[in-house]
Coordinates of N, CA and C and ligand atoms in Angstrom, one line a residue:
M1 N 99.7 -12.5 50.3 CA 99.9 -11.2 50.6 C 99.6 -10.4 51.0
A2 N 100.3 -9.1 52.1 CA 99.1 -8.8 53.1 C 100.2 -7.1 52.4
I3 N 99.2 -5.9 53.6 CA 99.7 -4.9 53.1 C 101.6 -4.3 53.2
S4 N 102.0 -5.3 54.6 CA 103.3 -5.2 55.2 C 104.0 -5.0 53.2
D5 N 103.4 -6.4 52.6 CA 104.7 -6.4 51.3 C 104.0 -5.3 49.9
V6 N 103.1 -4.1 50.7 CA 102.7 -2.8 49.7 C 104.7 -1.7 50.0
K7 N 105.2 -1.3 49.0 CA 106.0 -0.1 48.2 C 104.4 1.3 49.2
L8 N 104.6 1.7 50.2 CA 104.0 3.0 49.6 C 104.8 4.2 49.9
P9 N 103.5 5.3 49.2 CA 104.9 6.2 49.2 C 105.2 7.1 50.5
E10 N 106.2 7.4 50.7 CA 106.4 8.2 52.3 C 105.4 9.3 52.5
G11 N 105.0 9.2 53.7 CA 103.7 9.7 54.7 C 102.8 9.0 54.7
V12 N 103.4 7.9 53.6 CA 101.4 7.5 53.7 C 101.3 6.2 54.7
N13 N 100.9 5.9 55.2 CA 100.3 5.2 56.6 C 99.7 3.4 56.3
A14 N 100.2 1.7 56.9 CA 98.8 2.0 56.4 C 98.9 0.6 57.2
R15 N 97.1 -0.2 58.4 CA 97.7 -0.7 59.6 C 96.5 -1.7 59.3
E16 N 97.1 -3.4 59.4 CA 96.7 -4.5 58.8 C 95.4 -5.2 60.3
F17 N 94.9 -5.1 60.1 CA 93.7 -6.2 60.8 C 93.4 -7.2 60.6
K18 N 92.8 -8.2 61.0 CA 93.0 -9.6 61.4 C 91.4 -10.6 60.7
S19 N 91.0 -9.3 60.8 CA 90.0 -9.6 60.2 C 88.9 -8.5 59.7
P20 N 87.4 -8.7 59.2 CA 86.5 -7.6 58.6 C 86.0 -6.5 60.0
V21 N 86.1 -7.6 61.4 CA 85.5 -6.9 61.9 C 86.2 -6.7 63.5
L22 N 87.6 -6.8 63.7 CA 88.4 -5.9 63.6 C 88.7 -4.8 63.3
L23 N 89.2 -4.8 62.3 CA 89.1 -3.5 60.7 C 87.9 -2.5 61.5
A24 N 87.5 -3.3 61.7 CA 85.4 -1.8 61.3 C 85.6 -1.6 63.7
E25 N 86.5 -2.7 63.6 CA 86.0 -1.6 65.5 C 87.1 -1.1 65.1
G26 N 87.9 -1.2 65.2 CA 89.6 -0.1 64.7 C 89.1 1.1 64.3
L27 N 88.9 1.2 63.0 CA 88.7 2.3 62.5 C 87.9 3.0 63.4
A28 N 86.3 2.4 63.7 CA 85.7 3.8 64.3 C 86.1 4.2 65.7
L29 N 86.4 3.3 66.3 CA 87.3 4.6 67.4 C 88.5 5.2 66.5
N30 N 89.0 5.2 66.2 CA 89.8 6.5 65.5 C 89.3 7.4 64.6
V31 N 88.0 7.4 64.1 CA 87.1 7.9 63.3 C 86.8 8.4 64.2
A32 N 86.1 8.2 65.4 CA 84.8 8.8 67.7 C 86.5 9.4 66.8
K33 N 87.8 9.2 67.8 CA 88.6 9.6 68.2 C 89.1 11.0 67.7
Q34 N 88.7 11.0 66.6 CA 89.4 12.3 65.6 C 88.6 13.2 65.3
L35 N 86.7 13.2 65.7 CA 86.1 13.9 65.6 C 85.9 14.2 67.2
S36 N 86.8 13.1 68.3 CA 85.6 14.3 69.8 C 87.5 15.6 69.7
E37 N 88.1 14.8 68.6 CA 89.5 16.5 69.0 C 89.1 17.4 68.0
A38 N 88.3 17.2 67.3 CA 87.9 18.6 66.5 C 86.7 19.4 67.2
L39 N 86.2 18.4 68.1 CA 84.7 19.1 68.8 C 85.7 19.7 70.0
A40 N 86.7 19.2 70.6 CA 87.4 20.0 71.7 C 87.8 20.7 70.9
A41 N 88.8 20.9 70.0 CA 89.3 22.5 69.5 C 88.5 23.2 68.9
R42 N 87.3 23.0 68.6 CA 86.0 23.3 67.2 C 84.8 23.1 68.2
G43 N 84.2 22.4 69.1 CA 83.4 22.7 68.9 C 82.3 22.3 67.5
N44 N 82.3 21.2 66.8 CA 82.0 20.5 66.1 C 83.1 20.4 65.1
A45 N 81.6 19.0 64.3 CA 82.9 18.3 64.2 C 82.4 18.2 62.2
V46 N 82.5 17.8 61.6 CA 82.4 17.3 60.0 C 83.0 15.7 59.6
L47 N 81.7 14.9 59.6 CA 82.2 13.5 58.7 C 81.6 13.4 57.7
V48 N 82.9 12.7 56.7 CA 82.2 12.2 55.3 C 83.3 10.6 55.2
V49 N 81.8 9.9 54.8 CA 81.9 8.5 54.3 C 81.4 8.0 53.8
S50 N 81.9 6.6 52.7 CA 82.1 6.2 51.9 C 80.8 5.3 51.8
G51 N 80.3 4.6 50.6 CA 78.8 3.9 50.3 C 79.3 2.5 50.1
G52 N 78.8 2.1 49.5 CA 79.2 0.6 49.4 C 78.8 -0.6 49.8
R53 N 79.5 -1.7 50.4 CA 78.6 -2.8 51.2 C 79.6 -2.3 52.5
S54 N 80.4 -2.7 52.2 CA 81.8 -3.2 52.8 C 81.5 -2.5 54.4
P55 N 81.0 -1.2 54.6 CA 81.6 0.0 56.0 C 80.5 -0.3 56.7
V56 N 79.6 -1.4 56.3 CA 78.5 -2.0 57.4 C 78.8 -2.0 58.6
A57 N 80.1 -2.6 58.4 CA 79.8 -3.1 60.7 C 80.5 -2.0 60.4
F58 N 81.2 -0.9 60.1 CA 82.2 0.0 60.8 C 81.0 1.0 61.1
F59 N 80.3 1.2 60.5 CA 79.2 2.2 60.6 C 78.2 1.9 62.3
Q60 N 77.9 0.6 62.3 CA 77.9 -0.3 63.4 C 78.3 -0.3 64.9
H61 N 80.2 -0.1 64.9 CA 81.1 0.2 66.1 C 80.7 1.5 65.7
L62 N 80.6 3.0 65.0 CA 80.8 4.0 65.4 C 79.3 4.4 66.1
A63 N 78.3 4.4 65.4 CA 76.6 5.0 65.9 C 77.4 4.4 67.6
K64 N 77.7 3.6 68.3 CA 78.1 3.1 69.4 C 78.7 4.0 70.3
Q65 N 79.4 4.5 69.4 CA 80.2 5.4 70.3 C 80.0 7.3 71.1
E66 N 80.7 7.5 71.8 CA 79.7 8.3 73.1 C 80.4 9.5 72.4
L67 N 79.7 10.8 72.0 CA 80.4 11.4 71.7 C 79.6 12.4 71.3
D68 N 79.4 13.8 71.3 CA 77.9 14.7 71.1 C 78.1 15.3 70.0
W69 N 77.0 14.3 69.5 CA 76.7 13.3 68.0 C 76.1 15.1 67.7
S70 N 75.3 15.7 68.2 CA 74.0 16.2 67.5 C 75.7 17.7 67.6
K71 N 77.0 18.1 67.4 CA 77.4 18.9 67.3 C 78.0 18.8 65.9
V72 N 77.9 16.7 65.4 CA 79.2 16.6 64.0 C 77.8 16.3 63.1
V73 N 78.4 17.1 62.3 CA 78.2 17.1 60.2 C 78.4 15.7 59.7
V74 N 77.2 14.8 59.2 CA 77.4 13.5 58.6 C 77.5 13.8 57.7
T75 N 78.2 14.1 56.4 CA 77.7 13.4 54.5 C 78.6 12.8 54.4
L76 N 78.2 12.6 52.7 CA 78.4 11.3 51.4 C 79.6 11.7 51.0
A77 N 80.9 11.1 50.8 CA 82.1 10.9 49.5 C 81.1 11.3 48.4
D78 N 80.7 10.5 48.6 CA 79.7 10.3 46.9 C 78.7 9.7 46.8
E79 N 76.7 9.6 46.1 CA 76.0 9.1 46.4 C 74.8 8.6 45.4
R80 N 74.0 7.6 44.9 CA 74.4 7.5 43.9 C 72.9 8.7 43.4
W81 N 72.2 8.3 43.1 CA 70.9 9.6 42.6 C 69.8 8.6 42.0
V82 N 69.2 8.4 43.4 CA 68.1 7.5 43.7 C 67.7 8.2 45.2
P83 N 66.4 7.8 46.4 CA 65.7 8.2 46.7 C 66.1 7.7 47.1
V84 N 66.2 8.3 49.2 CA 66.9 7.9 50.2 C 65.7 5.5 50.5
E85 N 64.4 5.7 50.2 CA 64.2 4.2 50.1 C 65.1 3.5 49.6
H86 N 65.5 3.9 48.0 CA 66.0 3.0 47.2 C 67.1 1.7 47.8
A87 N 66.9 0.7 47.7 CA 67.7 0.1 48.6 C 69.8 -0.2 47.7
D88 N 70.1 0.5 46.8 CA 71.1 1.2 46.1 C 71.3 2.8 47.6
S89 N 70.7 3.3 47.9 CA 71.2 4.1 48.4 C 72.1 4.8 50.0
N90 N 73.1 5.3 50.1 CA 73.6 5.3 50.6 C 73.5 6.1 51.9
A91 N 72.5 7.6 51.5 CA 71.7 8.0 52.4 C 70.9 6.6 53.2
G92 N 70.5 6.0 52.7 CA 69.5 4.9 53.3 C 70.2 3.8 53.9
L93 N 71.7 3.8 53.5 CA 72.1 2.7 54.1 C 73.4 3.6 56.0
L94 N 73.2 4.5 55.5 CA 73.2 5.7 56.1 C 72.4 5.5 57.4
K95 N 71.4 5.9 57.0 CA 70.2 5.4 58.2 C 70.2 4.0 59.0
Q96 N 70.2 3.6 58.2 CA 69.4 2.0 59.2 C 71.3 1.7 59.6
Y97 N 72.3 1.8 59.1 CA 73.8 1.2 60.3 C 74.5 2.8 61.3
L98 N 74.1 3.6 60.6 CA 75.2 4.3 61.7 C 74.3 6.2 61.9
L99 N 73.0 6.5 61.8 CA 72.2 7.9 62.1 C 71.4 6.5 63.3
K100 N 72.0 6.1 63.8 CA 70.8 4.9 65.8 C 71.9 5.8 66.8
G101 N 71.7 5.1 67.8 CA 71.5 5.5 68.5 C 71.9 6.4 69.2
P102 N 73.8 7.0 69.9 CA 74.0 8.5 70.4 C 74.1 8.9 68.7
A103 N 74.8 8.5 67.5 CA 74.3 9.3 66.8 C 73.3 9.2 65.4
A104 N 72.5 9.2 65.8 CA 71.1 9.4 66.0 C 70.7 11.0 65.9
K105 N 71.8 11.7 66.5 CA 71.7 13.2 66.8 C 72.6 13.9 66.2
A106 N 73.6 13.2 65.0 CA 74.4 13.5 64.6 C 73.3 14.8 63.2
Q107 N 73.5 15.7 62.7 CA 73.5 16.0 61.0 C 74.3 15.9 60.2
F108 N 72.8 15.2 59.3 CA 72.6 14.3 57.9 C 72.5 15.6 56.9
L109 N 73.8 15.2 56.2 CA 73.3 16.2 55.0 C 73.4 15.5 53.5
S110 N 71.8 15.7 53.1 CA 72.4 14.9 51.7 C 72.9 15.4 50.1
L111 N 74.1 14.8 49.8 CA 73.8 14.9 48.5 C 72.8 14.8 47.4
Y112 N 71.9 13.9 47.6 CA 70.9 12.8 46.9 C 70.2 14.8 46.8
S113 N 69.2 15.0 46.1 CA 67.8 15.3 45.5 C 67.1 14.9 44.4
A114 N 65.5 15.3 44.5 CA 64.3 14.7 43.1 C 64.8 16.4 42.3
A115 N 66.0 16.2 41.9 CA 66.0 17.3 41.1 C 65.3 17.0 40.2
A116 N 65.7 17.7 38.8 CA 64.8 17.2 37.5 C 65.6 15.8 36.5
N117 N 67.3 16.7 36.2 CA 67.6 15.7 36.0 C 69.3 15.2 37.1
V118 N 70.3 14.1 36.8 CA 71.8 14.7 38.3 C 72.6 15.7 37.9
E119 N 72.3 15.9 36.6 CA 73.6 17.5 36.8 C 72.8 18.9 37.7
Q120 N 71.6 18.8 37.6 CA 70.8 20.1 38.2 C 71.1 19.5 39.9
A121 N 71.0 18.1 40.1 CA 71.0 17.4 41.7 C 72.5 17.9 41.7
A122 N 73.1 17.4 41.0 CA 74.8 18.2 40.9 C 75.2 19.0 41.8
E123 N 74.5 20.4 41.2 CA 74.5 21.4 41.0 C 73.7 21.9 42.2
Q124 N 72.8 21.5 43.2 CA 71.7 21.8 44.2 C 73.5 21.7 45.4
A125 N 74.2 19.9 45.3 CA 74.6 19.7 46.3 C 76.0 20.2 46.3
D126 N 76.2 21.1 45.4 CA 77.2 21.5 45.2 C 76.9 23.6 46.5
R127 N 75.6 23.8 46.2 CA 75.7 24.8 46.8 C 75.2 24.6 48.3
L128 N 74.6 22.6 48.2 CA 75.1 22.8 50.0 C 75.9 22.9 50.6
L129 N 76.9 22.0 49.8 CA 78.4 21.9 49.9 C 78.6 22.7 50.7
A130 N 78.4 23.9 49.8 CA 79.1 25.0 50.1 C 79.2 25.4 52.0
E131 N 78.0 25.6 51.8 CA 77.7 26.1 53.1 C 79.3 24.9 54.7
L132 N 79.8 23.0 54.0 CA 79.9 22.5 54.8 C 81.4 23.8 55.3
P133 N 81.3 23.4 57.3 CA 82.3 24.0 57.4 C 83.7 22.8 57.3
P134 N 85.2 22.9 57.4 CA 86.2 21.9 56.7 C 85.7 20.6 57.4
I135 N 86.7 19.5 56.0 CA 86.3 17.8 56.4 C 87.2 17.6 57.2
D136 N 87.2 17.2 58.7 CA 88.0 17.1 59.8 C 88.5 15.4 59.3
V137 N 87.6 14.4 59.4 CA 87.3 12.9 58.3 C 87.6 12.4 57.5
L138 N 88.1 11.8 56.5 CA 87.5 11.3 55.6 C 87.8 10.2 55.3
V139 N 86.8 8.9 55.0 CA 86.6 7.3 54.8 C 86.2 7.0 53.9
L140 N 87.3 7.1 52.4 CA 87.2 6.0 50.8 C 87.9 4.9 51.3
G141 N 86.7 4.2 50.4 CA 86.8 3.3 50.1 C 87.3 2.8 48.2
M142 N 87.4 2.0 47.8 CA 88.4 1.7 46.5 C 87.3 0.4 45.8
G143 N 86.9 0.8 44.3 CA 86.3 -0.6 43.7 C 87.6 -1.1 43.0
D144 N 87.8 -2.2 42.3 CA 88.4 -2.9 42.2 C 89.2 -2.9 41.0
D145 N 89.0 -1.1 40.1 CA 88.9 -0.1 38.4 C 89.5 0.6 39.6
G146 N 89.5 0.9 40.5 CA 90.6 1.8 41.3 C 89.7 2.6 41.3
H147 N 88.6 3.4 41.3 CA 87.4 4.1 41.4 C 88.1 5.3 42.7
T148 N 87.1 5.7 43.2 CA 86.6 5.7 44.8 C 86.3 7.3 45.0
A149 N 85.5 7.0 45.7 CA 83.5 8.2 46.1 C 83.5 7.6 44.7
S150 N 82.6 8.9 43.8 CA 82.3 8.2 42.7 C 82.9 8.8 41.3
L151 N 85.0 9.1 41.8 CA 85.2 8.9 40.4 C 86.1 8.1 39.9
F152 N 84.7 8.1 38.5 CA 84.8 6.1 37.8 C 85.7 6.9 37.5
P153 N 86.8 5.7 36.4 CA 87.6 5.8 35.4 C 86.3 6.5 33.8
D154 N 86.8 6.4 32.9 CA 86.2 6.5 31.8 C 84.9 8.0 32.1
S155 N 85.1 7.8 33.1 CA 82.6 8.8 33.5 C 82.7 10.4 32.4
P156 N 81.8 11.2 32.2 CA 81.8 12.8 31.2 C 82.0 13.1 32.9
N157 N 82.4 14.1 32.3 CA 83.0 15.1 33.8 C 84.1 14.3 34.5
L158 N 84.8 13.6 34.1 CA 86.1 13.2 35.7 C 87.1 13.9 35.7
A159 N 87.5 14.6 34.7 CA 89.2 15.6 34.6 C 88.5 16.2 35.4
E160 N 87.4 17.2 34.9 CA 87.0 18.3 36.3 C 87.0 18.1 37.6
A161 N 86.1 16.9 37.7 CA 86.3 16.3 38.9 C 87.4 15.8 39.7
L162 N 89.0 15.9 38.5 CA 90.1 16.1 39.7 C 90.9 16.5 39.0
Q163 N 90.0 17.7 39.2 CA 91.7 19.1 39.1 C 91.4 18.8 40.9
A164 N 93.1 19.2 40.3 CA 93.9 19.3 41.8 C 93.2 20.6 42.6
D165 N 93.0 21.0 42.1 CA 92.3 23.0 42.3 C 91.1 23.6 42.7
G166 N 90.6 22.4 41.4 CA 89.0 22.4 41.6 C 88.7 23.1 42.4
T167 N 87.3 23.8 42.0 CA 86.6 24.9 43.3 C 84.7 25.1 43.1
R168 N 84.9 24.0 42.2 CA 83.4 23.0 42.3 C 83.6 22.0 43.0
R169 N 82.2 21.6 44.0 CA 83.0 20.8 45.4 C 82.3 19.2 44.3
C170 N 81.1 19.4 44.5 CA 79.8 18.0 43.5 C 79.9 18.1 42.2
W171 N 79.6 16.8 41.8 CA 80.2 16.9 39.8 C 78.4 15.6 40.1
P172 N 78.1 14.8 38.7 CA 77.5 14.3 38.3 C 78.4 12.9 37.6
M173 N 78.7 11.7 38.1 CA 79.0 11.3 37.2 C 78.5 10.0 37.1
L174 N 78.9 9.4 36.0 CA 78.4 7.7 35.3 C 79.1 6.6 35.6
A175 N 78.3 5.8 36.6 CA 79.0 4.8 37.4 C 79.5 3.8 36.5
P176 N 80.3 2.3 35.6 CA 79.9 1.1 35.7 C 78.8 0.6 35.7
S177 N 77.6 0.7 36.6 CA 77.2 -0.5 37.4 C 76.0 0.3 37.8
V178 N 75.4 -0.5 37.6 CA 73.7 0.6 38.4 C 73.6 0.2 39.7
P179 N 72.8 2.0 40.3 CA 72.5 2.8 39.5 C 73.9 3.5 38.9
R180 N 74.2 3.9 37.7 CA 74.8 4.5 36.7 C 74.8 5.8 37.2
Q181 N 73.6 6.6 37.2 CA 73.7 8.0 37.8 C 74.3 8.1 38.9
R182 N 75.5 9.1 39.6 CA 75.8 9.3 40.8 C 75.7 11.3 41.5
L183 N 76.9 11.2 41.9 CA 76.6 12.4 42.5 C 78.4 12.5 43.4
T184 N 79.5 13.0 43.4 CA 80.6 12.7 43.5 C 81.0 14.3 44.4
M185 N 81.7 13.5 45.1 CA 82.6 14.9 46.0 C 83.8 15.3 44.7
S186 N 84.4 16.8 44.4 CA 85.4 16.8 43.7 C 86.8 15.8 44.7
R187 N 87.9 15.3 43.8 CA 89.0 15.3 44.3 C 88.9 17.0 45.4
A188 N 89.0 17.9 44.3 CA 89.7 19.2 45.5 C 88.9 19.2 47.1
L189 N 87.6 18.7 47.4 CA 87.6 18.7 48.4 C 87.4 17.7 49.2
L190 N 87.1 16.5 48.7 CA 88.2 15.1 49.2 C 89.2 15.2 49.9
A191 N 90.3 15.9 49.1 CA 91.5 15.6 50.2 C 91.8 17.5 50.7
S192 N 90.6 18.6 50.5 CA 90.9 18.7 51.2 C 90.7 18.8 53.6
A193 N 90.1 17.0 53.3 CA 89.4 16.6 54.8 C 91.1 16.7 55.3
R194 N 91.1 16.6 56.9 CA 92.2 16.7 57.5 C 92.8 15.6 57.5
H195 N 91.6 14.6 58.4 CA 92.2 13.0 58.3 C 91.6 12.5 57.1
K196 N 92.3 11.3 56.0 CA 91.9 11.2 55.0 C 92.6 9.3 55.1
I197 N 91.6 8.7 55.3 CA 90.9 6.9 56.0 C 90.9 6.3 54.4
L198 N 91.9 5.9 53.6 CA 91.8 4.4 52.5 C 90.8 3.1 53.3
S199 N 90.1 3.1 52.9 CA 89.5 1.6 54.2 C 89.0 0.1 53.1
I200 N 89.6 -0.6 52.8 CA 89.7 -1.9 51.7 C 90.1 -2.8 52.0
S201 N 89.0 -4.2 51.9 CA 89.6 -5.6 52.9 C 89.8 -6.6 51.9
G202 N 90.0 -7.7 51.9 CA 90.5 -8.4 50.8 C 91.7 -8.3 49.8
Q203 N 92.3 -9.7 48.6 CA 93.1 -9.2 48.5 C 93.1 -8.9 46.9
S204 N 91.7 -9.3 46.2 CA 91.2 -8.2 45.5 C 91.6 -6.9 45.7
K205 N 91.6 -6.1 46.4 CA 91.9 -4.5 47.1 C 93.9 -4.9 46.5
L206 N 94.0 -5.3 47.6 CA 95.9 -5.5 47.5 C 95.7 -5.5 46.2
T207 N 95.6 -6.3 44.8 CA 96.4 -5.9 43.8 C 96.0 -4.9 43.3
T208 N 94.7 -4.0 43.8 CA 94.8 -3.3 43.3 C 95.1 -1.4 43.7
L209 N 95.6 -1.8 44.7 CA 96.3 -1.0 45.4 C 98.1 -1.0 45.2
N210 N 98.3 -2.1 44.3 CA 98.9 -2.5 44.1 C 99.6 -1.9 42.8
A211 N 97.8 -1.9 42.0 CA 98.5 -1.6 40.0 C 98.1 -0.4 40.5
A212 N 97.3 0.7 41.5 CA 97.6 1.7 41.6 C 98.4 2.4 42.4
L213 N 99.8 2.1 42.8 CA 101.0 2.6 43.3 C 101.6 2.3 42.2
A214 N 101.4 2.0 41.0 CA 102.4 1.3 40.3 C 103.1 2.1 38.9
S215 N 101.3 3.7 38.7 CA 101.8 4.2 37.7 C 100.7 5.5 38.4
N216 N 100.9 6.5 37.6 CA 100.2 8.4 38.4 C 99.7 8.0 36.3
D217 N 98.7 7.8 36.3 CA 97.5 8.3 35.8 C 96.6 8.1 36.2
V218 N 96.0 8.7 37.2 CA 95.0 9.2 37.8 C 93.1 9.1 37.3
A219 N 93.3 9.6 35.9 CA 92.5 9.6 34.8 C 92.1 7.6 34.9
A220 N 92.8 7.1 34.6 CA 92.6 5.5 34.8 C 92.6 4.9 36.2
M221 N 93.1 5.4 37.0 CA 93.0 4.8 38.2 C 92.5 6.5 39.3
P222 N 91.3 7.0 39.4 CA 91.1 7.9 40.6 C 91.7 8.4 42.4
V223 N 91.6 7.0 42.8 CA 92.1 6.4 43.5 C 93.4 7.0 44.1
R224 N 94.1 6.9 43.0 CA 95.9 7.3 42.6 C 96.1 9.1 43.4
A225 N 94.8 10.3 42.9 CA 95.4 11.1 43.8 C 95.3 11.0 44.9
F226 N 94.4 10.1 45.9 CA 94.9 10.0 47.2 C 96.3 9.7 47.6
L227 N 96.2 8.9 47.1 CA 97.6 7.9 48.1 C 99.0 8.9 48.2
Q228 N 98.8 10.1 48.6 CA 99.3 10.7 49.2 C 99.6 10.5 50.5
P229 N 100.5 11.5 51.3 CA 100.6 12.1 52.3 C 99.7 13.0 52.7
T230 N 98.9 12.8 54.0 CA 99.1 11.8 55.4 C 97.8 10.6 55.1
L231 N 97.5 9.8 53.7 CA 96.5 8.8 54.0 C 96.9 7.9 54.6
E232 N 95.7 7.6 55.8 CA 96.1 6.1 56.3 C 95.3 5.2 55.8
I233 N 95.9 4.3 55.2 CA 95.4 3.0 54.9 C 94.9 2.1 56.4
Y234 N 93.7 2.1 56.4 CA 93.1 0.7 56.3 C 92.6 -0.4 55.6
W235 N 93.2 -2.0 56.6 CA 93.2 -3.3 55.6 C 93.6 -4.6 56.4
C236 N 92.8 -5.5 55.6 CA 92.2 -7.2 56.7 C 92.2 -7.5 55.2
P237 N 93.3 -9.3 55.5 CA 92.3 -10.0 54.6 C 90.9 -10.7 54.4
Ligands
6PG1 O1 78.7 4.8 46.3 C1 79.8 3.4 46.4 O2 79.8 2.6 46.0 C2 81.1 4.0 46.9 O3 81.7 5.1 47.3 C3 82.3 3.7 46.9 O4 83.8 4.2 46.2 C4 83.2 2.8 47.3 O5 83.3 3.3 48.5 C5 84.0 1.2 46.5 O6 83.2 1.1 45.7 C6 83.8 0.0 47.9 O7 82.7 -0.2 48.0 P1 82.6 -1.9 48.9 O8 83.9 -1.4 50.3 O9 81.5 -1.7 48.9 O10 83.9 -2.5 48.2

């Protein structure tokens, strides 16, 4: 199966690449283009990326793009509640692969804080995110269970975090896999991004995407909240 076999809702477009390397390059070029347009239009730009393992090559390509990175704020759609030195930290992943070379000049906004508990850390991130200018580019990933960012099916706070018109920006969540304590941007904040991209690779993610498109139960597969105009899906086998 290929992404062209998937019946996407009107206003959702897909781009297919032959390999993960080509996808990473294509995605980096497109994100850099959107960021330079934002810089030209407003003098600054906000990029929100996801963690996990698959974005490494994308980060490496994006880090090399010549942009006025000093005017770009980079932050995360979600974070694991672990310090940056921890192997599972998404901030650590960004420091290692994205905030390098020209992109080292970007301003990084961390969702993580060493608060007394994850609830307080989420409140602190929520206050920081209140200062964030509008998001120009959002790159989401998707898990095989239909989660995106750290909007996990069955997590406490999921219903609140999924409110389309919710005003809170960051919620504490519980993932089914370790590290279980997570911080996630809310659906409303994620959905406010000017350009929304879902980057997925492999057949199993296509199967998950098909399952997500077959129903409207957002709580069962939170990625459903984003399968609407003007999402762009990047896929490779
Ligand atoms: O911190 C995280 O784990 C994420 O931001 C998460 O939502 C990720 O994007 C998906 O789990 C897909 O991960 P992969 O792209 O690595 O499969």
